Coordinates of C-alpha atoms in Angstrom, one line a residue:
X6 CA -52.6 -51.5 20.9
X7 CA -52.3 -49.7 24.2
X8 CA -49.3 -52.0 25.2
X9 CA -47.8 -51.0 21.4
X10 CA -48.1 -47.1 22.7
X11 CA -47.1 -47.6 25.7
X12 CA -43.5 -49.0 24.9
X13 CA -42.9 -46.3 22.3
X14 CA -43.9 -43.8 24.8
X15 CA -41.3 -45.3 27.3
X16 CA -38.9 -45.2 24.0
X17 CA -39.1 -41.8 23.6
X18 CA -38.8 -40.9 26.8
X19 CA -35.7 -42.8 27.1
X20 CA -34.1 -41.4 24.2
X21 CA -34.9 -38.1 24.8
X22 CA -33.2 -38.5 28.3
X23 CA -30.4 -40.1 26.9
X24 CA -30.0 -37.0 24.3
X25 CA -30.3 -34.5 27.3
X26 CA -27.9 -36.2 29.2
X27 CA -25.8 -36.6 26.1
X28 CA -25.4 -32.6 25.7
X29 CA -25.4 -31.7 29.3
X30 CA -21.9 -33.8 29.8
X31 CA -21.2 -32.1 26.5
X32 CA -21.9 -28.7 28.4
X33 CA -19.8 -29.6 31.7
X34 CA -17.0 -30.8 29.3
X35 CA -16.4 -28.4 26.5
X36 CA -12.8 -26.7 28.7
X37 CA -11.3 -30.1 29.1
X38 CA -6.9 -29.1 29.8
X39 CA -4.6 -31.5 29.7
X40 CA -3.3 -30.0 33.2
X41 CA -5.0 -28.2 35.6
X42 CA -1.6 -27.1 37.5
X43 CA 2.0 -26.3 36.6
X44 CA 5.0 -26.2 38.6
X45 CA 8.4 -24.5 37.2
X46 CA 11.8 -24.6 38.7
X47 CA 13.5 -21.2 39.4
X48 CA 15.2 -21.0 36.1
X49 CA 11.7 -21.2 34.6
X50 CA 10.6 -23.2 31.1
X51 CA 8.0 -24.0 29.0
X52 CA 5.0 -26.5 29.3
X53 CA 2.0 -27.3 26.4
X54 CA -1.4 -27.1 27.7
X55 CA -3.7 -29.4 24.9
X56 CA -7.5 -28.8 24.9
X57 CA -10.3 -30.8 23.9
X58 CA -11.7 -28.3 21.4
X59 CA -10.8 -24.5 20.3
X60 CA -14.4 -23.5 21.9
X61 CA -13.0 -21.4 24.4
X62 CA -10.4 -18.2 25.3
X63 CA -8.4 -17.1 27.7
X64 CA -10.5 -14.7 30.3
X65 CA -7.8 -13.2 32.7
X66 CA -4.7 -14.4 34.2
X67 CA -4.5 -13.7 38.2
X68 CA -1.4 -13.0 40.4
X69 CA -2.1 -15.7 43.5
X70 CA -0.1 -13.5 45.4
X71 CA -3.1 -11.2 46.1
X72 CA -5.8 -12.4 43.9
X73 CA -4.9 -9.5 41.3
X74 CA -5.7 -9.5 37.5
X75 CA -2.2 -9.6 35.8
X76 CA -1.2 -6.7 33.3
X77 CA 0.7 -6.8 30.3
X78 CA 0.0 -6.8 26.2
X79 CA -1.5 -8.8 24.1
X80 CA -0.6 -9.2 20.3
X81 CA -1.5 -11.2 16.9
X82 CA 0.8 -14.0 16.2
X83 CA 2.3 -12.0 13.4
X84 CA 3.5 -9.7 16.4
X85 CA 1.4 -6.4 16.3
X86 CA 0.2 -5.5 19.2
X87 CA -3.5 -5.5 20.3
X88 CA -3.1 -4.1 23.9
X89 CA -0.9 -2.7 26.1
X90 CA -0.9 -2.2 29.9
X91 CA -4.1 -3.5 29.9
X92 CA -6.1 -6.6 32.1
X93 CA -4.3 -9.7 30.1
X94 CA -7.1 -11.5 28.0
X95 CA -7.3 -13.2 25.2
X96 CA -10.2 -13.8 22.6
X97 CA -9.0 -15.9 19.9
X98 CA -4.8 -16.9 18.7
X99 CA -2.1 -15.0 20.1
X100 CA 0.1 -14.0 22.6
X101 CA -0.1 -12.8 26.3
X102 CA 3.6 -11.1 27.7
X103 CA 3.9 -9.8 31.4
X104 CA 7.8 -9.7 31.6
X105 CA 9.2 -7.7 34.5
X106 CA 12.9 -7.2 35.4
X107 CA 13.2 -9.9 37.8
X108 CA 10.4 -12.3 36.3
X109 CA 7.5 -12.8 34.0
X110 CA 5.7 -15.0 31.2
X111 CA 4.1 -15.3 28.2
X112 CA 1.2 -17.6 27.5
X113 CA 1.3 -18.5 23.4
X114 CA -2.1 -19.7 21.8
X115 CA -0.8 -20.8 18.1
X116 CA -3.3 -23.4 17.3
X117 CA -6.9 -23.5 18.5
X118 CA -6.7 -26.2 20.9
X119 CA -3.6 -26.0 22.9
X120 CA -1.1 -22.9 24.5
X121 CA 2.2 -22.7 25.4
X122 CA 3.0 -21.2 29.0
X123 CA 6.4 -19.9 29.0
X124 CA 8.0 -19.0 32.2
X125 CA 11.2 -16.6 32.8
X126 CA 13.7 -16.8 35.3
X127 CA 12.6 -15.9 39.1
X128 CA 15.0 -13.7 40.5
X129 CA 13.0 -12.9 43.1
X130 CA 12.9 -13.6 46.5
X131 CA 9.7 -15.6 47.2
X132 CA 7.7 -18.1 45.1
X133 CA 5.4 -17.0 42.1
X134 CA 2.2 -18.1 41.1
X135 CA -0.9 -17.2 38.8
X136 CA -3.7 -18.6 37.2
X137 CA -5.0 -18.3 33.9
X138 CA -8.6 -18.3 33.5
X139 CA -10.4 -20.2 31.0
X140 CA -14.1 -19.6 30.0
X141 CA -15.8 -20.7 27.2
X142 CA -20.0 -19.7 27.0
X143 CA -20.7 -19.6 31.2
X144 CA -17.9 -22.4 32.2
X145 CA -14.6 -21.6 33.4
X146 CA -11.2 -23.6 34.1
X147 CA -8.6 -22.5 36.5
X148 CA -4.8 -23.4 35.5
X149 CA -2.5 -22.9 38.4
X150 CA 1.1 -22.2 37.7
X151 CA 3.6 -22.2 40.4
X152 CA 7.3 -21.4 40.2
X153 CA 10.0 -21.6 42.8
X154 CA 12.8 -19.4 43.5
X155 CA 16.3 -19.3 41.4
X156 CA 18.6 -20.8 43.3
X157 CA 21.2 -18.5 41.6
X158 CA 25.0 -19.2 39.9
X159 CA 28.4 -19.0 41.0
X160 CA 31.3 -17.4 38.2
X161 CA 33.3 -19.7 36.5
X162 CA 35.0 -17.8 33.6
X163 CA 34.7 -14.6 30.9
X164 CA 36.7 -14.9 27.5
X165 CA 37.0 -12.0 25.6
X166 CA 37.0 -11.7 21.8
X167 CA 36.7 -9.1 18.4
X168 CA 34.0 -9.1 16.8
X169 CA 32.8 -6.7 14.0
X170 CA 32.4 -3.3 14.8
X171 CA 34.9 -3.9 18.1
X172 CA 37.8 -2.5 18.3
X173 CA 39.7 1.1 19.5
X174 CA 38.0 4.6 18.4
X175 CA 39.6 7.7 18.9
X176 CA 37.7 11.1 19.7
X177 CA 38.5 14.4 21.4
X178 CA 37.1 16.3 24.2
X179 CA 37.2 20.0 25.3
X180 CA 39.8 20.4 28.0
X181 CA 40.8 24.0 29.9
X182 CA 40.7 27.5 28.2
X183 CA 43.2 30.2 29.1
X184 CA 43.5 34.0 29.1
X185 CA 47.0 35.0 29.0
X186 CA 48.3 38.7 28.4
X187 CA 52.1 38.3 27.5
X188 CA 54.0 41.4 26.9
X189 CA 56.4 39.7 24.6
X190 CA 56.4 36.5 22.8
X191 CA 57.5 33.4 25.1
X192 CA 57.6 29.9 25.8
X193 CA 54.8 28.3 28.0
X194 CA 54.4 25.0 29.8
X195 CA 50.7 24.0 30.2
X196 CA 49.7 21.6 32.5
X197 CA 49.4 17.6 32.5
X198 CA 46.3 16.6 31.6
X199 CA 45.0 15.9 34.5
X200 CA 44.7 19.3 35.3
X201 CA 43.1 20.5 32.0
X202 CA 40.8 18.5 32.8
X203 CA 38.6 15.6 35.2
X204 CA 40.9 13.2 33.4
X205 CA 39.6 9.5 34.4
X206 CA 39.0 5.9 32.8
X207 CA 36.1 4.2 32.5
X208 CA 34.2 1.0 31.9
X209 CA 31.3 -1.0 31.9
X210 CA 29.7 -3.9 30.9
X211 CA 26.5 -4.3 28.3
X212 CA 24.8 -7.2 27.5
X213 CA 21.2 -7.3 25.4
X214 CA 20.5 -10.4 27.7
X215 CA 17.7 -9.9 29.8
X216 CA 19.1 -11.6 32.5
X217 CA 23.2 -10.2 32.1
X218 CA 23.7 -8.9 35.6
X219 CA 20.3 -10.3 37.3
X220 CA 22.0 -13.8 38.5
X221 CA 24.5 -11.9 41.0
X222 CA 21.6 -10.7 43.8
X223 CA 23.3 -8.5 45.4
X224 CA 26.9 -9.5 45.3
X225 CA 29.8 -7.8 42.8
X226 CA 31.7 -10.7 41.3
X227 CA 35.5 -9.4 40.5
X228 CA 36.3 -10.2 36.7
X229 CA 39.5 -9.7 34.8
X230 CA 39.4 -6.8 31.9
X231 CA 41.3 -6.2 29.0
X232 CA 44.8 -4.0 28.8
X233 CA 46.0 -3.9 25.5
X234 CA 44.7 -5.2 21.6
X235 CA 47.3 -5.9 19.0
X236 CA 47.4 -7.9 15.9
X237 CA 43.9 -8.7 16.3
X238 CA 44.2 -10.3 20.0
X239 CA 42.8 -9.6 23.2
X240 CA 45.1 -9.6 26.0
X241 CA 44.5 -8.9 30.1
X242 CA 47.2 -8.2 32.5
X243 CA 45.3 -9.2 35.8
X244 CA 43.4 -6.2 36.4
X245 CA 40.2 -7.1 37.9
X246 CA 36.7 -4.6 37.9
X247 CA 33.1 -5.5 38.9
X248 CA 31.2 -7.1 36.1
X249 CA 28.6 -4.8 36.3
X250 CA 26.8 -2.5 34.0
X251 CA 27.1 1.0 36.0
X252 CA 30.2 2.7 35.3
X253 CA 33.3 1.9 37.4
X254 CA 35.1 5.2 37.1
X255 CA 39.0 5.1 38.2
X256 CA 41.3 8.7 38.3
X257 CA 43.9 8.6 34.8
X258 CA 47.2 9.5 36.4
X259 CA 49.0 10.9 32.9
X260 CA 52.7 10.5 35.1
X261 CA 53.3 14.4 35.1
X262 CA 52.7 14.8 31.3
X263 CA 53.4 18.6 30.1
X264 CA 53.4 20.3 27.0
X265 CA 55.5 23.8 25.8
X266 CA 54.5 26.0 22.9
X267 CA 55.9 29.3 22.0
X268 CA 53.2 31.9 22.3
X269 CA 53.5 35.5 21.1
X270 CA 52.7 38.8 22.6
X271 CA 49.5 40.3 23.3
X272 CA 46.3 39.1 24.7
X273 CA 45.7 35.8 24.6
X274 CA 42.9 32.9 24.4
X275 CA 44.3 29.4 24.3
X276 CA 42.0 26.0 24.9
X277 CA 43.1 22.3 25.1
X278 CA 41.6 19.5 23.6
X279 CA 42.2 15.9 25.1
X280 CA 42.3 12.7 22.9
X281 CA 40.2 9.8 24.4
X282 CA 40.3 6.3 23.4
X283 CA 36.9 4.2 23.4
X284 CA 37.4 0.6 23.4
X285 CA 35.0 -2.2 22.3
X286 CA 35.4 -5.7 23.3
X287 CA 33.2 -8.7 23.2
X288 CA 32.9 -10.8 26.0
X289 CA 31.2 -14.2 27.1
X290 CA 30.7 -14.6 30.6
X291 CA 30.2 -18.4 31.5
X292 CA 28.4 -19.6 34.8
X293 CA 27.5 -22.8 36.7
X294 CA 23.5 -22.8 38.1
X295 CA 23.7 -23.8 41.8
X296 CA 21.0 -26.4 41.6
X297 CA 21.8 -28.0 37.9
X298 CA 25.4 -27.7 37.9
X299 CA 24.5 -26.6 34.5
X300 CA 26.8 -23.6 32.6
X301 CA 25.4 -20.6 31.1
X302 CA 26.6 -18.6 29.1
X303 CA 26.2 -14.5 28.6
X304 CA 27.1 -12.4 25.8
X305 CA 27.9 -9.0 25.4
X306 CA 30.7 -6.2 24.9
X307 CA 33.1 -4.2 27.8
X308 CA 33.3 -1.0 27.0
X309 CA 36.1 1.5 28.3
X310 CA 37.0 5.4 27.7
X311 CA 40.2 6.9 28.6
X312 CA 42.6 9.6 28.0
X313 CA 45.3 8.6 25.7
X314 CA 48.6 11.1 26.5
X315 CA 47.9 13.3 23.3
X316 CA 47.1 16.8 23.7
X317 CA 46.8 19.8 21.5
X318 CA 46.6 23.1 22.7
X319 CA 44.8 25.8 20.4
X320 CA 44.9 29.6 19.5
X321 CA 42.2 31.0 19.8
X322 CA 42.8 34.7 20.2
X323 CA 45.7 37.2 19.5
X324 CA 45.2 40.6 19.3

């Protein structure tokens, strides 16, 4: 009998061991990532992180440059936003977003065990790197992500086309006022336009691309613009302006344009308006990455203003 008790006393003990072993691996190993480090190239990219189980959320995500908690916002997977320029965490499914000009990410959780890390572009000058911080009851994971510099693209081509909405426009703008007192009626001569008023052309570039006019550092390429639309097509005559989108603002030389009007006698207030022309092309701007040999492409519209030679000169006053 005593030997009976004793081998189901050694029995329990064994399974009870066995059980208390069995949930303290189960402890150690509830945040189980596929990956425990990433590494992006310069033009950045995407990577799936899988899970073990959903038992777990995202506790902060750290700039390694510095050790500092991240900001950003946080939203719902239908988009509404949860937080914003706040310490990025996440408690359940969502999305994390810390997009700067030059950089940035966003970490996707759409399914309970796995996220999407999404990296943008570094146009920076030196390597970026975070963690993301897992926890789940007292544990915590660290994923590393790492990303090296853009290496950058050289020019290879812009194409312009019409698209809706492009196109010319015409509006008018408040020139040079007068005060003449004419003893008798006469003819006068006004002045070109550039002297009713700062007469000059200008363009720019727009693009909604985040990236439009990042890839160029510090360096203005030269592209060829526009001259002239008829019958629907774009043409270019070689002129050349910075792709850019700050204005490039040129002087409108209207070749000695004048304009006569008989006036009659008495005191007299006359203004001038100017007729501008807006012009709305689109464009697509192809490049070649320095490191894939890859092309890009970048969409957008030029935009230009400029004095067309009509001018109307206006009575305002007579008595």
């Amino acid at each position: 009998m005593k030997q009976i008790n004793l081998f189901y006393l050694c029995l329990i003990v064994t399974l009870s061991f066995m059980s208390f072993s069995s949930c303290s691996d189960n402890d150690e190993e509830r945040i189980q990532p596929s990956t425990s480090s990433i590494a992006m190239e310069g033009e950045g990219g995407e990577t799936k992180v899988a899970l073990s189980n959903g038992d777990w959320h995202i506790a902060a995500v750290i700039n390694k440059n510095g050790n500092t908690r991240i900001y950003g916002e946080a939203l719902s997977l239908d988009g509404k936003i949860i937080s914003e320029n706040s310490c990025l965490e996440l408690a359940g499914l969502g999305e994390l977003n810390a997009l700067w000009s030059e950089k940035g990410f966003r970490i996707i959780r759409d399914e309970p065990t796995s996220m999407r890390v999404i990296v943008e572009e570094n146009y920076t000058e030196e390597i970026f790197s975070f963690a993301i911080i897992l926890q789940s009851g007292e544990e915590t994971k660290e994923i590393i992500v790492k990303q090296k510099v853009s290496q950058g693209y050289k020019f290879d081509k812009i194409e312009y086309t019409l698209k809706e909405g492009d196109g010319d426009s015409l509006y008018v703008v408040r020139g040079a006022s007068f005060h003449l007192d004419l003893l008798e009626p006469r003819e006068i001569s006004f002045p070109t336009i550039n002297d009713l008023i700062s007469s000059v052309n200008q363009s720019y570039f727009e693009s909604n691309q985040s990236n439009a006019f990042l890839w160029m550092k510090n360096d203005l390429i030269m592209v060829e613009v526009p001259s002239n639309i008829y019958d629907g097509t774009v043409y270019c005559n070689g002129e050349k302006k910075p792709y850019s989108n700050s204005v490039t603002t040129v002087p409108y030389d209207s070749g000695g344009f004048t304009k006569t009007i008989q006036l009659p006698a008495g005191h007299l207030i006359v203004n001038t308006e100017i007729q501008y022309r807006r012009r709305r092309i689109s464009y697509i701007l192809t490049l070649v990455n320095n490191r894939t040999k890859e092309k890009k492409s970048i969409e957008g519209k030029w935009i230009e203003t400029t004095p067309t030679e009509e001018y109307t000169i206006n009575l305002i006053n007579n008595n």
